[in-house]
Every structure is written in structure tokens, then in C-alpha cells.
Amino acid sequence: MSEVGSGPKSAEDMSYEQAYSAFERILSGDADPTALGGFWVANRWKRNTPEELAGFLDAMRENSVQAVSPNANPVDCGANYDGKRETALLGVAAGLVSAAAGVPVVVHSGDRVPMTEGCAYRHVLAELGVETDLEPEASAEMVDSVGFGFYDQSRYNPGVDALSDRRSEVGVRTFINTVETLANPADTRVHLGSFYHLSFAKRIIETLRESRTSTVERAILFQGLEGYDDIRPGYTKVAEWSDGSKELTDYEIETANYGMSFERDDLEVADVPADSAKITEAVLSGERDDKFADAVALNAAFRIYAGNDAESLEDGLEMAKAVIADGEALDSLSKLRRVA
């Protein structure tokens, strides 16, 4: 606490070992509640370095995360756990389309995580009639059976889940909001995530490089809608990194060139969990051929591209539209409901 608690300008950075030790103690439940709140707020003031985030990440993965790998090689989709409040959550539909195209996908979330406490993956899946209260072994089996799997934070990351009330009381986002998205409960080699600003994407890549437990060898990050792993309409930044590369590659795409010729407001819904579930089923069944269908197809294309099954987004988009048109994506949803 002494290193980071002296204020935004005078605070010192922690070493990897200090950050690891601090979060290890927090996860053990031994931290004094007042000191814990102060530590979180102090870290928010100073902004964490990649070395610190790697220490936090590795402490979590070694002391809380119960990772279970499927036989498949899925893409890990690490959306912000605090969820969405305004726009449809399209990652379930996109993941099922990707699975139907031959690229397995893993998603993971908590339940009304601070600070947004919005709609996350588990809430849309529950609306679709999919069981989400799963042990990690069952989640891995789901991936192998369907090509799409959900990991429940309370089951695979109980140490962090137990901190939910304290995080809510602190009242601000903390470093946990960052590292929980990198938990990688299936120990995948490919991570797909989102960011608000490119500088944050660079910090995430550096965190993965500094981590001593991460299995990620390739990462695709983009500017997400409400910070989630749904593509933002308009001009969108994308960042790519592969293990061994010294620098990430970043570029900008215009989503209108891929069919998303509409604005953010067009993806807003009244009831995010319920409406997202209805949109998912309607798009996969071919009943909707509108802005939501276009957004699902492009988000699926990113997952297909991240999994290296398409050489470009254009190729991934073509694959996504094909499996929606021939009903294979809807079959994936039917399988998901039966397995769970």
C-alpha cells in the first residue's frame, strides 16, 4: 500500500512480485477491508503498469482460476464482465455463428458485476434457455459438443467472485475489471477482446507479454460497443498481436464497408437480456435480415478471423453469412440448449 498510496503523482509502481503478493493476499481473504478499499482506489489513481497487471493476473490464475481445457482450440472472448445497459449483446449469436463455421468460441462472465452491473453473456444465455450454472468441466464439454462454451465466474474463478460486494462498496472500477477478462478459463491460445482507447489495447498486449502464466499466443482487440466485445458501428480501431512480435499492429476499419451502415442508436434495445435473446434466435433462424443480422455477421467474422480460419475479415464475413443462410448456426443454438 505504501508504494501506491501516496497520490496520483507521487505514487510508485509495484514490481511484478509485489503486485502478485498483494492480490494473492486479497484473494485469500486476509486483507483488512479498509486497507483493501484504499489499495483499489490508489491503484485506480496511479494507473497500473503492464508489469503490475501481469502480477495481478498471474496471482488470480494461480490462486483462484480453475482452468479446464476442452479438446478443441477455441477463441477466448473476454468481454467486460460489468456488461451492457443500452445496446443488444450480440456475442452469443456471433459465437454460435463462428462455431457453425468451424471456429470454436469460449465466453465467460459473472452475474451483475460492478460497476455497470449490466447484462453479460450469462443473462442472454439464460433467456435462451441455456444452463449457465456449470462447473468448468461441464463448460469444456460444452465447447467440444457444440463449438461454443460458457464458463461461469462463480464456478471457475471463486476468489474473484467472492469480492463482488466489496467491489460494489468501493464504487469505482478497479484493476480486477481488467484482469478478470483475461482469466482465460479454457487456457486458449487466442484471445479476442475490446478497448475504449488504443492505449489501453497496448497495455493489454504488454500485460499478456509480461504474464508468466498466460497461454495466449495471438490477440485481436477492437473498439467495443459499450466496452463489450461487440463491434462499434462507424470507424473502428483494431489491434492485432502474435507471440514473438515486438509491436502490435493497429488499423482502422469502416464498418459500413462490411454491411454495418448504421449508427450506434440503431442497436439500442429496451430490455438488453430479453431483447438480445430474441434477436439472437431471429437472426440465426433467418427471420431477421436487418441491422442486427449485419452486426452479428461482422462480429462472427472477427471471431473466425481471430481463429485463423479466414485470411481476412471479408472471407470471415462470407463464411458467417453462409452458415446463417443454410441453417447451421441455428443448429448450433439447438445443440447448445440440449447439451446444457
mmCIF file of C-alpha atoms in Angstrom:
data_model
loop_
_atom_site.group_PDB
_atom_site.id
_atom_site.type_symbol
_atom_site.label_atom_id
_atom_site.label_comp_id
_atom_site.label_asym_id
_atom_site.label_seq_id
_atom_site.Cartn_x
_atom_site.Cartn_y
_atom_site.Cartn_z
ATOM 1 C CA MET A 1 0.000 0.000 0.000
ATOM 2 C CA SER A 2 2.846 2.415 0.779
ATOM 3 C CA GLU A 3 4.102 2.262 -2.835
ATOM 4 C CA VAL A 4 0.816 3.180 -4.496
ATOM 5 C CA GLY A 5 -0.995 5.130 -1.786
ATOM 6 C CA SER A 6 0.815 8.456 -1.821
ATOM 7 C CA GLY A 7 -1.320 10.073 -4.501
ATOM 8 C CA PRO A 8 -1.658 10.103 -8.315
ATOM 9 C CA LYS A 9 1.593 11.984 -8.975
ATOM 10 C CA SER A 10 3.927 10.647 -6.288
ATOM 11 C CA ALA A 11 2.794 7.008 -6.237
ATOM 12 C CA GLU A 12 5.451 4.466 -7.122
ATOM 13 C CA ASP A 13 4.923 1.469 -9.365
ATOM 14 C CA MET A 14 4.988 -2.003 -7.874
ATOM 15 C CA SER A 15 7.184 -4.796 -9.107
ATOM 16 C CA TYR A 16 5.618 -7.924 -10.575
ATOM 17 C CA GLU A 17 6.324 -9.743 -7.306
ATOM 18 C CA GLN A 18 4.742 -7.015 -5.157
ATOM 19 C CA ALA A 19 1.600 -6.935 -7.293
ATOM 20 C CA TYR A 20 1.366 -10.731 -7.253
ATOM 21 C CA SER A 21 1.767 -10.844 -3.470
ATOM 22 C CA ALA A 22 -0.820 -8.098 -2.909
ATOM 23 C CA PHE A 23 -3.529 -9.771 -4.983
ATOM 24 C CA GLU A 24 -2.667 -13.189 -3.585
ATOM 25 C CA ARG A 25 -3.373 -11.833 -0.100
ATOM 26 C CA ILE A 26 -6.611 -10.195 -1.254
ATOM 27 C CA LEU A 27 -7.818 -13.455 -2.795
ATOM 28 C CA SER A 28 -7.024 -15.318 0.440
ATOM 29 C CA GLY A 29 -9.499 -13.134 2.319
ATOM 30 C CA ASP A 30 -6.876 -11.869 4.780
ATOM 31 C CA ALA A 31 -6.838 -8.238 3.663
ATOM 32 C CA ASP A 32 -8.247 -5.608 6.056
ATOM 33 C CA PRO A 33 -11.445 -4.183 4.468
ATOM 34 C CA THR A 34 -10.362 -0.550 4.871
ATOM 35 C CA ALA A 35 -6.877 -1.206 3.523
ATOM 36 C CA LEU A 36 -8.378 -3.185 0.652
ATOM 37 C CA GLY A 37 -10.608 -0.312 -0.437
ATOM 38 C CA GLY A 38 -7.689 2.096 -0.188
ATOM 39 C CA PHE A 39 -5.476 -0.189 -2.242
ATOM 40 C CA TRP A 40 -8.028 -0.456 -5.031
ATOM 41 C CA VAL A 41 -8.651 3.292 -5.166
ATOM 42 C CA ALA A 42 -4.914 4.068 -5.036
ATOM 43 C CA ASN A 43 -4.290 1.749 -7.980
ATOM 44 C CA ARG A 44 -7.033 3.490 -9.932
ATOM 45 C CA TRP A 45 -5.395 6.863 -9.244
ATOM 46 C CA LYS A 46 -1.979 5.837 -10.463
ATOM 47 C CA ARG A 47 -2.963 3.607 -13.398
ATOM 48 C CA ASN A 48 -1.418 0.192 -13.395
ATOM 49 C CA THR A 49 1.615 -0.750 -15.459
ATOM 50 C CA PRO A 50 1.598 -3.923 -17.576
ATOM 51 C CA GLU A 51 4.049 -5.457 -15.081
ATOM 52 C CA GLU A 52 1.618 -4.832 -12.226
ATOM 53 C CA LEU A 53 -1.346 -6.117 -14.218
ATOM 54 C CA ALA A 54 0.631 -9.247 -15.093
ATOM 55 C CA GLY A 55 1.332 -9.798 -11.399
ATOM 56 C CA PHE A 56 -2.363 -9.413 -10.579
ATOM 57 C CA LEU A 57 -3.342 -11.666 -13.489
ATOM 58 C CA ASP A 58 -0.940 -14.436 -12.539
ATOM 59 C CA ALA A 59 -1.913 -14.300 -8.862
ATOM 60 C CA MET A 60 -5.529 -14.744 -9.924
ATOM 61 C CA ARG A 61 -4.796 -17.548 -12.369
ATOM 62 C CA GLU A 62 -2.694 -19.461 -9.857
ATOM 63 C CA ASN A 63 -4.773 -18.846 -6.731
ATOM 64 C CA SER A 64 -8.369 -18.613 -7.937
ATOM 65 C CA VAL A 65 -8.908 -19.657 -11.567
ATOM 66 C CA GLN A 66 -9.771 -23.313 -12.138
ATOM 67 C CA ALA A 67 -8.970 -23.625 -15.826
ATOM 68 C CA VAL A 68 -10.242 -26.656 -17.729
ATOM 69 C CA SER A 69 -9.219 -27.010 -21.367
ATOM 70 C CA PRO A 70 -11.534 -28.541 -23.964
ATOM 71 C CA ASN A 71 -10.102 -30.794 -26.662
ATOM 72 C CA ALA A 72 -10.960 -28.111 -29.203
ATOM 73 C CA ASN A 73 -8.869 -24.973 -29.745
ATOM 74 C CA PRO A 74 -11.371 -22.173 -29.162
ATOM 75 C CA VAL A 75 -11.109 -18.408 -29.339
ATOM 76 C CA ASP A 76 -11.377 -16.863 -25.866
ATOM 77 C CA CYS A 77 -13.827 -13.941 -25.878
ATOM 78 C CA GLY A 78 -13.022 -11.763 -22.887
ATOM 79 C CA ALA A 79 -15.794 -9.196 -22.724
ATOM 80 C CA ASN A 80 -16.056 -6.683 -19.896
ATOM 81 C CA TYR A 81 -17.773 -8.503 -17.054
ATOM 82 C CA ASP A 82 -19.794 -5.493 -15.899
ATOM 83 C CA GLY A 83 -21.891 -5.830 -19.027
ATOM 84 C CA LYS A 84 -24.147 -3.684 -21.175
ATOM 85 C CA ARG A 85 -27.113 -1.462 -20.368
ATOM 86 C CA GLU A 86 -28.231 0.069 -23.667
ATOM 87 C CA THR A 87 -27.379 -1.953 -26.765
ATOM 88 C CA ALA A 88 -28.081 -5.545 -27.751
ATOM 89 C CA LEU A 89 -25.494 -8.101 -26.683
ATOM 90 C CA LEU A 90 -24.673 -9.919 -29.904
ATOM 91 C CA GLY A 91 -21.725 -12.063 -28.782
ATOM 92 C CA VAL A 92 -23.831 -15.171 -28.181
ATOM 93 C CA ALA A 93 -25.229 -15.062 -31.703
ATOM 94 C CA ALA A 94 -21.809 -14.256 -33.167
ATOM 95 C CA GLY A 95 -20.185 -17.065 -31.193
ATOM 96 C CA LEU A 96 -22.712 -19.615 -32.390
ATOM 97 C CA VAL A 97 -22.231 -18.481 -35.997
ATOM 98 C CA SER A 98 -18.461 -18.824 -35.560
ATOM 99 C CA ALA A 99 -18.932 -22.299 -34.076
ATOM 100 C CA ALA A 100 -21.078 -23.326 -37.034
ATOM 101 C CA ALA A 101 -18.321 -22.068 -39.342
ATOM 102 C CA GLY A 102 -15.811 -24.332 -37.629
ATOM 103 C CA VAL A 103 -14.160 -21.884 -35.189
ATOM 104 C CA PRO A 104 -14.991 -22.815 -31.563
ATOM 105 C CA VAL A 105 -15.610 -19.980 -29.121
ATOM 106 C CA VAL A 106 -15.419 -19.679 -25.334
ATOM 107 C CA VAL A 107 -17.210 -16.905 -23.441
ATOM 108 C CA HIS A 108 -17.149 -16.197 -19.708
ATOM 109 C CA SER A 109 -18.858 -13.759 -17.369
ATOM 110 C CA GLY A 110 -20.089 -13.103 -13.878
ATOM 111 C CA ASP A 111 -23.531 -12.059 -12.675
ATOM 112 C CA ARG A 112 -24.206 -8.297 -12.407
ATOM 113 C CA VAL A 113 -20.551 -7.454 -11.825
ATOM 114 C CA PRO A 114 -19.647 -3.966 -10.504
ATOM 115 C CA MET A 115 -19.562 -1.241 -11.652
ATOM 116 C CA THR A 116 -22.083 -1.190 -14.517
ATOM 117 C CA GLU A 117 -23.778 -4.358 -13.215
ATOM 118 C CA GLY A 118 -25.313 -4.725 -16.651
ATOM 119 C CA CYS A 119 -26.233 -7.562 -18.978
ATOM 120 C CA ALA A 120 -23.459 -10.073 -19.646
ATOM 121 C CA TYR A 121 -23.181 -13.356 -21.521
ATOM 122 C CA ARG A 122 -24.839 -15.448 -18.836
ATOM 123 C CA HIS A 123 -28.017 -13.344 -18.876
ATOM 124 C CA VAL A 124 -28.622 -13.713 -22.612
ATOM 125 C CA LEU A 125 -27.896 -17.447 -22.431
ATOM 126 C CA ALA A 126 -30.362 -17.818 -19.554
ATOM 127 C CA GLU A 127 -33.043 -16.034 -21.610
ATOM 128 C CA LEU A 128 -32.365 -18.544 -24.398
ATOM 129 C CA GLY A 129 -32.968 -21.437 -22.016
ATOM 130 C CA VAL A 130 -29.305 -22.434 -21.715
ATOM 131 C CA GLU A 131 -27.968 -23.641 -18.363
ATOM 132 C CA THR A 132 -25.182 -21.370 -17.104
ATOM 133 C CA ASP A 133 -24.551 -22.698 -13.587
ATOM 134 C CA LEU A 134 -21.831 -25.025 -14.798
ATOM 135 C CA GLU A 135 -18.667 -26.474 -13.327
ATOM 136 C CA PRO A 136 -15.604 -25.824 -15.522
ATOM 137 C CA GLU A 137 -15.511 -29.459 -16.660
ATOM 138 C CA ALA A 138 -19.068 -29.145 -17.975
ATOM 139 C CA SER A 139 -18.153 -25.908 -19.730
ATOM 140 C CA ALA A 140 -15.260 -27.625 -21.517
ATOM 141 C CA GLU A 141 -17.580 -30.458 -22.569
ATOM 142 C CA MET A 142 -19.994 -27.864 -23.955
ATOM 143 C CA VAL A 143 -17.230 -26.442 -26.141
ATOM 144 C CA ASP A 144 -16.383 -29.866 -27.527
ATOM 145 C CA SER A 145 -20.039 -30.788 -28.130
ATOM 146 C CA VAL A 146 -21.258 -27.541 -29.654
ATOM 147 C CA GLY A 147 -18.223 -25.444 -30.559
ATOM 148 C CA PHE A 148 -19.438 -22.790 -28.111
ATOM 149 C CA GLY A 149 -18.961 -22.856 -24.350
ATOM 150 C CA PHE A 150 -19.790 -20.688 -21.358
ATOM 151 C CA TYR A 151 -17.664 -20.541 -18.207
ATOM 152 C CA ASP A 152 -19.336 -19.181 -15.063
ATOM 153 C CA GLN A 153 -17.114 -16.894 -12.953
ATOM 154 C CA SER A 154 -18.574 -18.114 -9.666
ATOM 155 C CA ARG A 155 -17.506 -21.658 -10.569
ATOM 156 C CA TYR A 156 -14.150 -21.201 -12.265
ATOM 157 C CA ASN A 157 -12.933 -18.036 -10.504
ATOM 158 C CA PRO A 158 -14.461 -18.197 -7.000
ATOM 159 C CA GLY A 159 -11.836 -15.991 -5.340
ATOM 160 C CA VAL A 160 -12.706 -13.021 -7.538
ATOM 161 C CA ASP A 161 -16.432 -13.774 -7.415
ATOM 162 C CA ALA A 162 -16.292 -13.552 -3.613
ATOM 163 C CA LEU A 163 -15.042 -9.952 -3.884
ATOM 164 C CA SER A 164 -18.164 -8.703 -5.676
ATOM 165 C CA ASP A 165 -19.788 -6.990 -2.683
ATOM 166 C CA ARG A 166 -16.562 -5.255 -1.679
ATOM 167 C CA ARG A 167 -16.005 -4.048 -5.245
ATOM 168 C CA SER A 168 -19.515 -2.609 -5.303
ATOM 169 C CA GLU A 169 -18.949 -0.802 -1.994
ATOM 170 C CA VAL A 170 -15.749 0.818 -3.285
ATOM 171 C CA GLY A 171 -17.818 2.367 -6.061
ATOM 172 C CA VAL A 172 -15.227 2.592 -8.873
ATOM 173 C CA ARG A 173 -13.766 0.256 -11.444
ATOM 174 C CA THR A 174 -10.573 -1.431 -10.290
ATOM 175 C CA PHE A 175 -7.790 -3.467 -11.860
ATOM 176 C CA ILE A 176 -9.973 -6.539 -11.320
ATOM 177 C CA ASN A 177 -12.272 -5.310 -14.100
ATOM 178 C CA THR A 178 -9.280 -5.642 -16.408
ATOM 179 C CA VAL A 179 -7.669 -8.884 -15.285
ATOM 180 C CA GLU A 180 -10.901 -10.896 -14.954
ATOM 181 C CA THR A 181 -11.444 -10.524 -18.716
ATOM 182 C CA LEU A 182 -8.010 -12.147 -19.227
ATOM 183 C CA ALA A 183 -8.702 -15.105 -16.918
ATOM 184 C CA ASN A 184 -8.803 -17.467 -19.934
ATOM 185 C CA PRO A 185 -10.594 -20.360 -18.174
ATOM 186 C CA ALA A 186 -10.129 -22.690 -21.157
ATOM 187 C CA ASP A 187 -6.381 -21.964 -21.476
ATOM 188 C CA THR A 188 -6.825 -20.982 -25.106
ATOM 189 C CA ARG A 189 -4.117 -19.669 -27.418
ATOM 190 C CA VAL A 190 -6.242 -16.922 -28.994
ATOM 191 C CA HIS A 191 -7.858 -14.007 -27.173
ATOM 192 C CA LEU A 192 -10.459 -11.647 -28.612
ATOM 193 C CA GLY A 193 -11.256 -8.577 -26.537
ATOM 194 C CA SER A 194 -12.191 -4.920 -26.663
ATOM 195 C CA PHE A 195 -10.975 -1.493 -25.620
ATOM 196 C CA TYR A 196 -12.124 2.116 -25.436
ATOM 197 C CA HIS A 197 -8.793 3.639 -26.477
ATOM 198 C CA LEU A 198 -5.824 2.216 -28.367
ATOM 199 C CA SER A 199 -3.508 2.989 -25.440
ATOM 200 C CA PHE A 200 -5.472 0.503 -23.345
ATOM 201 C CA ALA A 201 -5.157 -2.149 -26.055
ATOM 202 C CA LYS A 202 -1.389 -1.670 -25.955
ATOM 203 C CA ARG A 203 -1.436 -2.100 -22.183
ATOM 204 C CA ILE A 204 -3.381 -5.362 -22.503
ATOM 205 C CA ILE A 205 -0.895 -6.725 -25.028
ATOM 206 C CA GLU A 206 2.010 -5.764 -22.769
ATOM 207 C CA THR A 207 0.241 -7.467 -19.862
ATOM 208 C CA LEU A 208 -0.041 -10.699 -21.829
ATOM 209 C CA ARG A 209 3.655 -10.436 -22.706
ATOM 210 C CA GLU A 210 4.655 -9.864 -19.070
ATOM 211 C CA SER A 211 2.420 -12.656 -17.737
ATOM 212 C CA ARG A 212 4.174 -15.854 -16.654
ATOM 213 C CA THR A 213 1.006 -17.969 -16.802
ATOM 214 C CA SER A 214 -0.768 -16.786 -19.965
ATOM 215 C CA THR A 215 -1.181 -19.294 -22.792
ATOM 216 C CA VAL A 216 -2.291 -16.627 -25.284
ATOM 217 C CA GLU A 217 -0.225 -16.528 -28.472
ATOM 218 C CA ARG A 218 -2.481 -14.300 -30.578
ATOM 219 C CA ALA A 219 -4.764 -11.433 -29.610
ATOM 220 C CA ILE A 220 -7.296 -9.441 -31.612
ATOM 221 C CA LEU A 221 -8.733 -6.377 -29.887
ATOM 222 C CA PHE A 222 -11.158 -3.772 -31.183
ATOM 223 C CA GLN A 223 -13.143 -0.776 -30.013
ATOM 224 C CA GLY A 224 -16.152 -2.424 -28.452
ATOM 225 C CA LEU A 225 -19.697 -1.138 -28.172
ATOM 226 C CA GLU A 226 -20.199 -0.117 -24.516
ATOM 227 C CA GLY A 227 -16.744 -1.561 -23.940
ATOM 228 C CA TYR A 228 -18.017 -5.043 -24.766
ATOM 229 C CA ASP A 229 -16.780 -7.426 -27.449
ATOM 230 C CA ASP A 230 -19.379 -6.259 -29.977
ATOM 231 C CA ILE A 231 -18.059 -4.100 -32.819
ATOM 232 C CA ARG A 232 -18.837 -0.402 -32.622
ATOM 233 C CA PRO A 233 -20.515 0.925 -35.812
ATOM 234 C CA GLY A 234 -18.544 3.520 -37.744
ATOM 235 C CA TYR A 235 -14.785 3.952 -37.846
ATOM 236 C CA THR A 236 -13.353 1.339 -35.505
ATOM 237 C CA LYS A 237 -9.791 0.764 -34.343
ATOM 238 C CA VAL A 238 -8.445 -2.803 -34.396
ATOM 239 C CA ALA A 239 -5.247 -4.058 -32.770
ATOM 240 C CA GLU A 240 -3.556 -7.381 -33.508
ATOM 241 C CA TRP A 241 -0.659 -9.109 -31.805
ATOM 242 C CA SER A 242 1.041 -12.501 -32.132
ATOM 243 C CA ASP A 243 3.514 -14.057 -29.718
ATOM 244 C CA GLY A 244 7.044 -13.111 -30.705
ATOM 245 C CA SER A 245 6.045 -9.784 -32.240
ATOM 246 C CA LYS A 246 7.666 -6.769 -30.656
ATOM 247 C CA GLU A 247 4.804 -4.443 -31.540
ATOM 248 C CA LEU A 248 1.096 -4.768 -32.102
ATOM 249 C CA THR A 249 -0.394 -3.899 -35.479
ATOM 250 C CA ASP A 250 -3.238 -1.405 -35.396
ATOM 251 C CA TYR A 251 -5.509 -0.206 -38.164
ATOM 252 C CA GLU A 252 -8.934 1.309 -38.696
ATOM 253 C CA ILE A 253 -11.901 -0.184 -40.462
ATOM 254 C CA GLU A 254 -15.104 1.446 -41.642
ATOM 255 C CA THR A 255 -17.840 -0.964 -40.637
ATOM 256 C CA ALA A 256 -20.160 0.328 -43.367
ATOM 257 C CA ASN A 257 -17.853 -1.417 -45.839
ATOM 258 C CA TYR A 258 -18.807 -4.709 -44.168
ATOM 259 C CA GLY A 259 -22.555 -4.160 -44.072
ATOM 260 C CA MET A 260 -22.840 -2.182 -40.831
ATOM 261 C CA SER A 261 -24.022 1.048 -42.455
ATOM 262 C CA PHE A 262 -25.932 2.341 -39.430
ATOM 263 C CA GLU A 263 -25.346 4.112 -36.125
ATOM 264 C CA ARG A 264 -24.967 3.040 -32.508
ATOM 265 C CA ASP A 265 -28.542 4.085 -31.730
ATOM 266 C CA ASP A 266 -29.825 1.502 -34.198
ATOM 267 C CA LEU A 267 -28.549 -1.276 -31.911
ATOM 268 C CA GLU A 268 -30.208 0.031 -28.751
ATOM 269 C CA VAL A 269 -32.897 -2.124 -27.105
ATOM 270 C CA ALA A 270 -35.316 -1.666 -24.212
ATOM 271 C CA ASP A 271 -34.565 -4.880 -22.300
ATOM 272 C CA VAL A 272 -30.987 -5.965 -23.017
ATOM 273 C CA PRO A 273 -31.150 -9.638 -21.864
ATOM 274 C CA ALA A 274 -34.607 -10.448 -23.244
ATOM 275 C CA ASP A 275 -34.305 -8.472 -26.472
ATOM 276 C CA SER A 276 -30.784 -9.777 -27.152
ATOM 277 C CA ALA A 277 -32.047 -13.348 -26.813
ATOM 278 C CA LYS A 278 -34.937 -12.690 -29.198
ATOM 279 C CA ILE A 279 -32.602 -11.048 -31.700
ATOM 280 C CA THR A 280 -30.181 -13.977 -31.432
ATOM 281 C CA GLU A 281 -32.841 -16.534 -32.259
ATOM 282 C CA ALA A 282 -34.374 -14.423 -35.032
ATOM 283 C CA VAL A 283 -31.031 -13.783 -36.746
ATOM 284 C CA LEU A 284 -29.897 -17.402 -36.528
ATOM 285 C CA SER A 285 -33.241 -18.651 -37.880
ATOM 286 C CA GLY A 286 -33.097 -16.218 -40.803
ATOM 287 C CA GLU A 287 -36.188 -14.337 -39.646
ATOM 288 C CA ARG A 288 -34.223 -11.091 -39.427
ATOM 289 C CA ASP A 289 -32.184 -9.699 -42.290
ATOM 290 C CA ASP A 290 -31.542 -6.237 -40.915
ATOM 291 C CA LYS A 291 -29.006 -4.177 -38.987
ATOM 292 C CA PHE A 292 -28.819 -6.767 -36.231
ATOM 293 C CA ALA A 293 -28.157 -9.561 -38.728
ATOM 294 C CA ASP A 294 -25.387 -7.479 -40.307
ATOM 295 C CA ALA A 295 -23.827 -6.761 -36.910
ATOM 296 C CA VAL A 296 -23.953 -10.437 -35.894
ATOM 297 C CA ALA A 297 -22.301 -11.493 -39.157
ATOM 298 C CA LEU A 298 -19.445 -8.980 -38.774
ATOM 299 C CA ASN A 299 -18.859 -9.918 -35.137
ATOM 300 C CA ALA A 300 -18.773 -13.580 -36.152
ATOM 301 C CA ALA A 301 -16.307 -12.711 -38.908
ATOM 302 C CA PHE A 302 -13.924 -11.264 -36.322
ATOM 303 C CA ARG A 303 -14.094 -14.495 -34.326
ATOM 304 C CA ILE A 304 -13.480 -16.599 -37.437
ATOM 305 C CA TYR A 305 -10.590 -14.351 -38.430
ATOM 306 C CA ALA A 306 -9.123 -14.429 -34.912
ATOM 307 C CA GLY A 307 -9.173 -18.227 -35.016
ATOM 308 C CA ASN A 308 -7.079 -18.133 -38.211
ATOM 309 C CA ASP A 309 -9.762 -19.876 -40.273
ATOM 310 C CA ALA A 310 -10.111 -16.864 -42.572
ATOM 311 C CA GLU A 311 -7.313 -14.849 -44.132
ATOM 312 C CA SER A 312 -9.319 -11.639 -43.969
ATOM 313 C CA LEU A 313 -12.458 -10.164 -42.463
ATOM 314 C CA GLU A 314 -14.057 -10.328 -45.896
ATOM 315 C CA ASP A 315 -13.507 -14.092 -46.002
ATOM 316 C CA GLY A 316 -14.786 -14.468 -42.455
ATOM 317 C CA LEU A 317 -17.888 -12.453 -43.289
ATOM 318 C CA GLU A 318 -18.624 -14.679 -46.271
ATOM 319 C CA MET A 319 -18.305 -17.791 -44.083
ATOM 320 C CA ALA A 320 -20.549 -16.280 -41.409
ATOM 321 C CA LYS A 321 -23.323 -15.382 -43.823
ATOM 322 C CA ALA A 322 -23.171 -18.855 -45.384
ATOM 323 C CA VAL A 323 -23.761 -20.746 -42.133
ATOM 324 C CA ILE A 324 -26.620 -18.437 -41.202
ATOM 325 C CA ALA A 325 -28.244 -18.913 -44.603
ATOM 326 C CA ASP A 326 -28.011 -22.717 -44.575
ATOM 327 C CA GLY A 327 -29.320 -23.085 -41.002
ATOM 328 C CA GLU A 328 -26.119 -24.410 -39.439
ATOM 329 C CA ALA A 329 -25.930 -21.506 -36.982
ATOM 330 C CA LEU A 330 -29.458 -22.244 -35.752
ATOM 331 C CA ASP A 331 -28.461 -25.896 -35.359
ATOM 332 C CA SER A 332 -25.647 -24.746 -33.064
ATOM 333 C CA LEU A 333 -28.178 -22.995 -30.823
ATOM 334 C CA SER A 334 -30.350 -26.131 -30.733
ATOM 335 C CA LYS A 335 -27.337 -28.228 -29.741
ATOM 336 C CA LEU A 336 -26.395 -25.717 -27.036
ATOM 337 C CA ARG A 337 -29.836 -25.952 -25.469
ATOM 338 C CA ARG A 338 -29.732 -29.766 -25.480
ATOM 339 C CA VAL A 339 -26.212 -30.047 -24.055
ATOM 340 C CA ALA A 340 -26.826 -27.648 -21.193
#
